Tab-separated table of C-alpha atoms in Angstrom:
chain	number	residue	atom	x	y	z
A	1	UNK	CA	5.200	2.337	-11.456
A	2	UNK	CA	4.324	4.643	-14.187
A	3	UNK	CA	6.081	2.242	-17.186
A	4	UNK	CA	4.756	-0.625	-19.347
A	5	UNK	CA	7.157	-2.639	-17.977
A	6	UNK	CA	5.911	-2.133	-14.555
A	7	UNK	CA	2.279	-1.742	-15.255
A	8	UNK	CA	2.893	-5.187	-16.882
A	9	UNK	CA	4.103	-6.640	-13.922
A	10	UNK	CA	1.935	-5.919	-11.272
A	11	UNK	CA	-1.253	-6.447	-12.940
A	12	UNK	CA	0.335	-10.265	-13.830
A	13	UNK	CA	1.655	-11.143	-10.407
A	14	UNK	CA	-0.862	-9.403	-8.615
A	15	UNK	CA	-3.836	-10.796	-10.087
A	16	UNK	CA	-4.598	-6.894	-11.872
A	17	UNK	CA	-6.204	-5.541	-8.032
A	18	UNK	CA	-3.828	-4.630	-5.663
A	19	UNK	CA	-0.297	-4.007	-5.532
A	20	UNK	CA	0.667	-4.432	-1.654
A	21	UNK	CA	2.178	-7.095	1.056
A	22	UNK	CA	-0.638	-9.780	1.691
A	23	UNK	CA	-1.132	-12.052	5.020
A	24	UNK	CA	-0.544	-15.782	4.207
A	25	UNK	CA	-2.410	-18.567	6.018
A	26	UNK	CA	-0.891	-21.530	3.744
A	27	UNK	CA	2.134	-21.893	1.575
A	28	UNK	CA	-0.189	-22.367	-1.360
A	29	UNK	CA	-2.301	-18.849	-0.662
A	30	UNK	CA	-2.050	-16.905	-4.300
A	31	UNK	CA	-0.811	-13.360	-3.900
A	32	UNK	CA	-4.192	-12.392	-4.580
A	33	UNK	CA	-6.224	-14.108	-1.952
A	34	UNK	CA	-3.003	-12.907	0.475
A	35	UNK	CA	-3.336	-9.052	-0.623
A	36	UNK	CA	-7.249	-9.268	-0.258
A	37	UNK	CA	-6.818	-10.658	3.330
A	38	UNK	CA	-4.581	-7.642	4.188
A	39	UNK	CA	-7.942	-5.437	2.904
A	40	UNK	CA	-10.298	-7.437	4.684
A	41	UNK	CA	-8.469	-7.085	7.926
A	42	UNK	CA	-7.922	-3.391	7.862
A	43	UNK	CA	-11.329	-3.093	6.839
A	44	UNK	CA	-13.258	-4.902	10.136
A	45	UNK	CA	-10.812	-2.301	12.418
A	46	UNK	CA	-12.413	1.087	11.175
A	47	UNK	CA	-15.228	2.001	13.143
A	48	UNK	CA	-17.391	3.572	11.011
A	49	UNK	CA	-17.817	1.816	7.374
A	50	UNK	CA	-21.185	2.450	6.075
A	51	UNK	CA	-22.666	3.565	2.801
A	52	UNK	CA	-22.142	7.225	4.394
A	53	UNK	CA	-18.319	6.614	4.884
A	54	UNK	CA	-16.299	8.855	2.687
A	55	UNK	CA	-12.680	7.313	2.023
A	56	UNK	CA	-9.653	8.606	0.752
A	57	UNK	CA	-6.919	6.275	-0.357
A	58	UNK	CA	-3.906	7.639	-1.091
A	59	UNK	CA	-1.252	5.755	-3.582
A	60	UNK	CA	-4.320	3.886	-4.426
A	61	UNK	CA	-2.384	1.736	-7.329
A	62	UNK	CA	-5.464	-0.395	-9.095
A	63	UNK	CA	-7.968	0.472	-6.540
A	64	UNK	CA	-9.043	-3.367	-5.492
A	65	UNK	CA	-8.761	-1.974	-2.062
A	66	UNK	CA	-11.139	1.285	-3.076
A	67	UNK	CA	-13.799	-1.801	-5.217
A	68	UNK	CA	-14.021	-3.984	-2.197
A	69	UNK	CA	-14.590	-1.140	0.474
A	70	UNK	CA	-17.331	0.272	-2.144
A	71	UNK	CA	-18.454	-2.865	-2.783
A	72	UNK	CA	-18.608	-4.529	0.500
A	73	UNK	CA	-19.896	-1.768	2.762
A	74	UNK	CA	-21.295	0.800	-0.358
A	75	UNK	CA	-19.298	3.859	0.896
A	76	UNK	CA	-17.734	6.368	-1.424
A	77	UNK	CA	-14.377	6.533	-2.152
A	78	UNK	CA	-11.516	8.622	-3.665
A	79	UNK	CA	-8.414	7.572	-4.983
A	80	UNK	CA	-5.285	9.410	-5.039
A	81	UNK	CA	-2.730	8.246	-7.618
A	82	UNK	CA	0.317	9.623	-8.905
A	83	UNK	CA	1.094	6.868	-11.617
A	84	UNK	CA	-1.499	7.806	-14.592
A	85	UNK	CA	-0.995	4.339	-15.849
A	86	UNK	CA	-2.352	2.692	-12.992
A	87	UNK	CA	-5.314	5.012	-12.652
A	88	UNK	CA	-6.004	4.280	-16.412
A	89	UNK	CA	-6.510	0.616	-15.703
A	90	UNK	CA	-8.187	1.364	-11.723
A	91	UNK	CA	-10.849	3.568	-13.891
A	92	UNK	CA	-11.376	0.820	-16.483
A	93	UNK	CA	-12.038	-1.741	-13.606
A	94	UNK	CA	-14.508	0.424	-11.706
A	95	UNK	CA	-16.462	1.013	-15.028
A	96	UNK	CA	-16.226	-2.750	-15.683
A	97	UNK	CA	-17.562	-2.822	-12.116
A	98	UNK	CA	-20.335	-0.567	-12.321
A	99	UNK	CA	-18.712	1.071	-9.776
A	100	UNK	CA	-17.147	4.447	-11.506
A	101	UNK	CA	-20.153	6.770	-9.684
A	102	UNK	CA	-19.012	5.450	-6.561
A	103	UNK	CA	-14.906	5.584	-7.070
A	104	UNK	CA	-13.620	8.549	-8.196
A	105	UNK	CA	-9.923	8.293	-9.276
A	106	UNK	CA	-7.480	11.285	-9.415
A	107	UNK	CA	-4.089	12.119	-10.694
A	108	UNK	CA	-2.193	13.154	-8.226
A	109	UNK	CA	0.677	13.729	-5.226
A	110	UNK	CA	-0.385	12.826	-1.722
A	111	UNK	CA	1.531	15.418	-0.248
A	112	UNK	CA	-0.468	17.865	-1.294
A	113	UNK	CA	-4.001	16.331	-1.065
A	114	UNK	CA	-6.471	18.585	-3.655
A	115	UNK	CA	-9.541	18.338	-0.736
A	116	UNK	CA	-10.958	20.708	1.374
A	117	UNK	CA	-10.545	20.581	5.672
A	118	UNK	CA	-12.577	17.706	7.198
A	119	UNK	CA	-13.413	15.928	4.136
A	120	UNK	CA	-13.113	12.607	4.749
A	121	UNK	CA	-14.364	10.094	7.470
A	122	UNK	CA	-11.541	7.613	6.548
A	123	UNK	CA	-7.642	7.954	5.127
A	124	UNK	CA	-6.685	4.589	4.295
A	125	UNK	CA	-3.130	3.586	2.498
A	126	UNK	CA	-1.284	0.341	1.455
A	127	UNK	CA	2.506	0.484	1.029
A	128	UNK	CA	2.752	3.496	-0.102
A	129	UNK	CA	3.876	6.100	2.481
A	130	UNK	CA	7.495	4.357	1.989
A	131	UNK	CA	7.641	6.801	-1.439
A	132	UNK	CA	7.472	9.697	-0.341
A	133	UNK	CA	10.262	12.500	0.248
A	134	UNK	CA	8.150	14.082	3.005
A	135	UNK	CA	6.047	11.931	5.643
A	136	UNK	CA	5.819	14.843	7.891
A	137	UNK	CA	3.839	16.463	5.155
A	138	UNK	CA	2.102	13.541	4.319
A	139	UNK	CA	0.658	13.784	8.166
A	140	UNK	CA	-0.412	16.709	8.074
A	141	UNK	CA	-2.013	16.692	4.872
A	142	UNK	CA	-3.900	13.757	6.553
A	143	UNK	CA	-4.711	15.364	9.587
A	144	UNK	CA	-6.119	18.443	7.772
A	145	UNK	CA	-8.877	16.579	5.760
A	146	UNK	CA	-9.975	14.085	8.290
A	147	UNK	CA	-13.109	15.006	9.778
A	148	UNK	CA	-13.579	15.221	13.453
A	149	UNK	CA	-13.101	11.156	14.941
A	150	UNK	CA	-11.800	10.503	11.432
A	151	UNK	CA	-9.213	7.161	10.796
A	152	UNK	CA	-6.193	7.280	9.058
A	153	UNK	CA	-5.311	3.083	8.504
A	154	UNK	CA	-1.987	1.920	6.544
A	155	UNK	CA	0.395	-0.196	5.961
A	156	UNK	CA	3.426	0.599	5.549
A	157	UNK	CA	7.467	-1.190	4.992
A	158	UNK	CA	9.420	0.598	8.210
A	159	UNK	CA	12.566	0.353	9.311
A	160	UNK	CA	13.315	-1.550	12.503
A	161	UNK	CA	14.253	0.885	15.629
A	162	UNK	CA	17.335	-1.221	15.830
A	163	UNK	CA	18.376	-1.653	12.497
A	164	UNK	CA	22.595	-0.808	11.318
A	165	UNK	CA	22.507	2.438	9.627
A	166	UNK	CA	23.969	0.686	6.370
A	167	UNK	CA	21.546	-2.353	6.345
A	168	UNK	CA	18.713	-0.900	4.337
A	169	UNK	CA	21.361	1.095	1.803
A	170	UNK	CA	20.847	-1.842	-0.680
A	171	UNK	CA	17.122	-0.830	-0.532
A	172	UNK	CA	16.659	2.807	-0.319
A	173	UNK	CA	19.129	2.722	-3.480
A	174	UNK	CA	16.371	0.915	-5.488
A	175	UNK	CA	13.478	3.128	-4.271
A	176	UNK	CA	15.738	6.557	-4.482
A	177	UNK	CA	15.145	7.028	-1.008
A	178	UNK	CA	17.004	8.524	1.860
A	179	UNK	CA	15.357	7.136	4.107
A	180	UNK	CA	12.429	4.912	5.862
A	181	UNK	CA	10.119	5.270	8.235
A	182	UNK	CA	9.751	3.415	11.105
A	183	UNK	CA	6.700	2.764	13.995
A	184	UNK	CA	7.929	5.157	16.493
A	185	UNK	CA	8.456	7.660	13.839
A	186	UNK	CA	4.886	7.400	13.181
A	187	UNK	CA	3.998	7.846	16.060
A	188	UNK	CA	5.440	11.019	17.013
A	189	UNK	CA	4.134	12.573	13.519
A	190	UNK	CA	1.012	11.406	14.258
A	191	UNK	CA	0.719	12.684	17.783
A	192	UNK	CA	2.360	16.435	16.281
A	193	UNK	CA	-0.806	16.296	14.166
A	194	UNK	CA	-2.960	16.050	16.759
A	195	UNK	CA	-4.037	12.467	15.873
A	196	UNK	CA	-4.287	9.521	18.878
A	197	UNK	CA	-3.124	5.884	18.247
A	198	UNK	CA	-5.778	3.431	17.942
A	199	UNK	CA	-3.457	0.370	17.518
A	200	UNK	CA	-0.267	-0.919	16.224
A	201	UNK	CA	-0.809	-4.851	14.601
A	202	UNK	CA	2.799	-6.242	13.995
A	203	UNK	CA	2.857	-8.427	11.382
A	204	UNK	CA	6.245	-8.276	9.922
A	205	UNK	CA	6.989	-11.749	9.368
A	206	UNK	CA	4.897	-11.525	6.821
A	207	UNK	CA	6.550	-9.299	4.656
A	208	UNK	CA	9.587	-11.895	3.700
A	209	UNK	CA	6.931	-13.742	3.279
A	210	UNK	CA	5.105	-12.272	0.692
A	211	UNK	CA	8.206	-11.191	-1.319
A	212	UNK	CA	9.569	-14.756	-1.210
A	213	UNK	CA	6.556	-15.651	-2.292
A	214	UNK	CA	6.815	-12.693	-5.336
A	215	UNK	CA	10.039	-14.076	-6.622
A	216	UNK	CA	9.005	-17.427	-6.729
A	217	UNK	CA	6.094	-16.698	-8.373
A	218	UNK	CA	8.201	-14.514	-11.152
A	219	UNK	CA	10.602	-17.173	-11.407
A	220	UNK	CA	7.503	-19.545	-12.446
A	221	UNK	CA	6.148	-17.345	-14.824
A	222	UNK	CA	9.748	-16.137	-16.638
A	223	UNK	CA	9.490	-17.525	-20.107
A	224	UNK	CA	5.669	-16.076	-19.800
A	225	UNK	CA	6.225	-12.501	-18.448
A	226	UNK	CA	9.182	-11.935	-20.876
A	227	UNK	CA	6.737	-11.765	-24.242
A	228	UNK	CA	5.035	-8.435	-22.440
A	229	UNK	CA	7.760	-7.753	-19.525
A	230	UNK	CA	11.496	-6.899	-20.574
A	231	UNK	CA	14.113	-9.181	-19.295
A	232	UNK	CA	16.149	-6.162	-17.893
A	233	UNK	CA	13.314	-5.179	-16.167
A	234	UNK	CA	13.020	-8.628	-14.399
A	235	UNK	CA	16.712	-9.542	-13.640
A	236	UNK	CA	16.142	-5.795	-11.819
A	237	UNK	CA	13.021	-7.061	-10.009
A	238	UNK	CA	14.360	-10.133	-9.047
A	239	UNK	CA	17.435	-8.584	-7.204
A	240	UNK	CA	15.105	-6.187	-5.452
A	241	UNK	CA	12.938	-8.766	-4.467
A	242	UNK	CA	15.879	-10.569	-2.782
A	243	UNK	CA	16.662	-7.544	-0.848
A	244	UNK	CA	13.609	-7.324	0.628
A	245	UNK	CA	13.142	-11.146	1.897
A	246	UNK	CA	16.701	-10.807	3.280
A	247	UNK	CA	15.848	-7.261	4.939
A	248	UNK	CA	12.704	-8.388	6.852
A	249	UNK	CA	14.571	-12.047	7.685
A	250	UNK	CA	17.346	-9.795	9.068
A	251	UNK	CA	14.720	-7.834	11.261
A	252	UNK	CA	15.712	-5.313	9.689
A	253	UNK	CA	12.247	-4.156	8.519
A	254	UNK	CA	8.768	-3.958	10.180
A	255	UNK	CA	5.490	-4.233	8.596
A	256	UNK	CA	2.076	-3.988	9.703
A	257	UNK	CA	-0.923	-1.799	10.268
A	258	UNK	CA	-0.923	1.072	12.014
A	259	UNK	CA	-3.980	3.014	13.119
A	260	UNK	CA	-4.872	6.115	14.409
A	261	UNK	CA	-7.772	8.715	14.949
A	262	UNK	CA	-8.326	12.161	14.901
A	263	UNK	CA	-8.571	13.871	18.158
């Protein structure tokens, strides 16, 4: 996430706001107006949103999620990146915005969160807890800076509870990844962190959906994304793109958002 090449990308196919799995209504729904929906959804399930909300959203990529929860319902918000190149661009946004005293965007790992105990009313997350080497961490990082009732709200590309143990190989090879999470998996790290589950919304269908919807959009836009995108770089996305349609057609992969709050 961290290259031209990718930066590139995602700012063209995504519309420059958000780099996550969007909700389609209609065949013809951009991948912008999709990935907003996803937002807006998460958004009306958190039960305190207010201009005294403080959020922290971790893998945070442009921060459209971060601009439309500041904007929308005026609450402060940090984001916690690890690619510098996206929070180079999120940062030029919020300025753009008028929003940089309200969005405060920071380099760095979400496994080891740089806040104090209790010091957020919200941990929200798109996509993003699929990257990491150490959910169990990632858990209890969250756990320790929620504040008392806090949220933690993601989504999040799992692993079916069924699904071969070779199935996703194709995939975790592309993300250097051992392994996935999955729903129940959640679960249990949630509940060892003393946090309750709220709710579970399955929407996995829409997850081929949106990366069908990817490719056919890159195949489009080829000739286009090749002056400023390398060609290598494509053929590459294209073939992980694949995997992923075929993976969540399979049932091989969940997605949705999961919820929970801390005890």
């Amino acid at each position: 996430y961290n290259s031209h090449d990718a930066d590139q990308f995602y700012a063209t196919i995504w519309g420059g706001e958000d780099i996550h799995i969007g909700l389609y209504e209609k065949d013809l729904d951009s991948i912008f107006e999709a990935s907003r929906r996803t937002v807006e959804q998460m958004a009306t399930r958190l039960k305190r949103m207010d201009r005294r909300a403080r959020v922290l959203d971790l893998g945070a990529g442009y921060g459209g999620s971060a601009r439309y929860l500041a904007e929308r319902h005026g609450c402060c918000v940090i984001c916690l990146n690890l690619s510098e190149v996206q929070n180079v661009r999120n940062r030029e946004l919020n300025r753009a915005r008028g929003l940089d005293m309200q969005i405060n965007v920071v380099d760095g790992n979400f496994e080891e969160i740089s806040l104090p105990d209790r010091a957020v009313d919200v941990v929200w997350s798109q996509d993003a807890l699929l990257h990491s080497g150490d959910r169990p961490r990632v858990f209890a990082e969250v756990a320790r800076v929620l504040a008392e009732e806090g949220e933690f709200i993601f989504t999040d590309i799992m692993q079916s509870e069924d699904c071969p143990a070779k199935a996703l190989k194709p995939i975790l090879d592309r993300i250097h990844l051992m392994s996935m999470g999955s729903v129940e998996k959640y679960r249990k790290l949630a509940s060892r962190v003393g946090l309750d589950e709220v709710d579970w919304i399955d929407l996995s269908p829409q997850l081929a959906n949106h990366y069908e919807r990817v490719l056919i959009e890159v195949e489009a836009k080829y000739d286009s994304l090749r002056m400023y995108v390398s060609e290598d770089y494509l053929e590459r996305m294209k073939v992980g793109l694949q995997h992923w349609v075929d993976g969540g057609k399979a049932g091989h992969l969940k997605w949705g958002i999961l919820h929970f709050r801390r005890k």
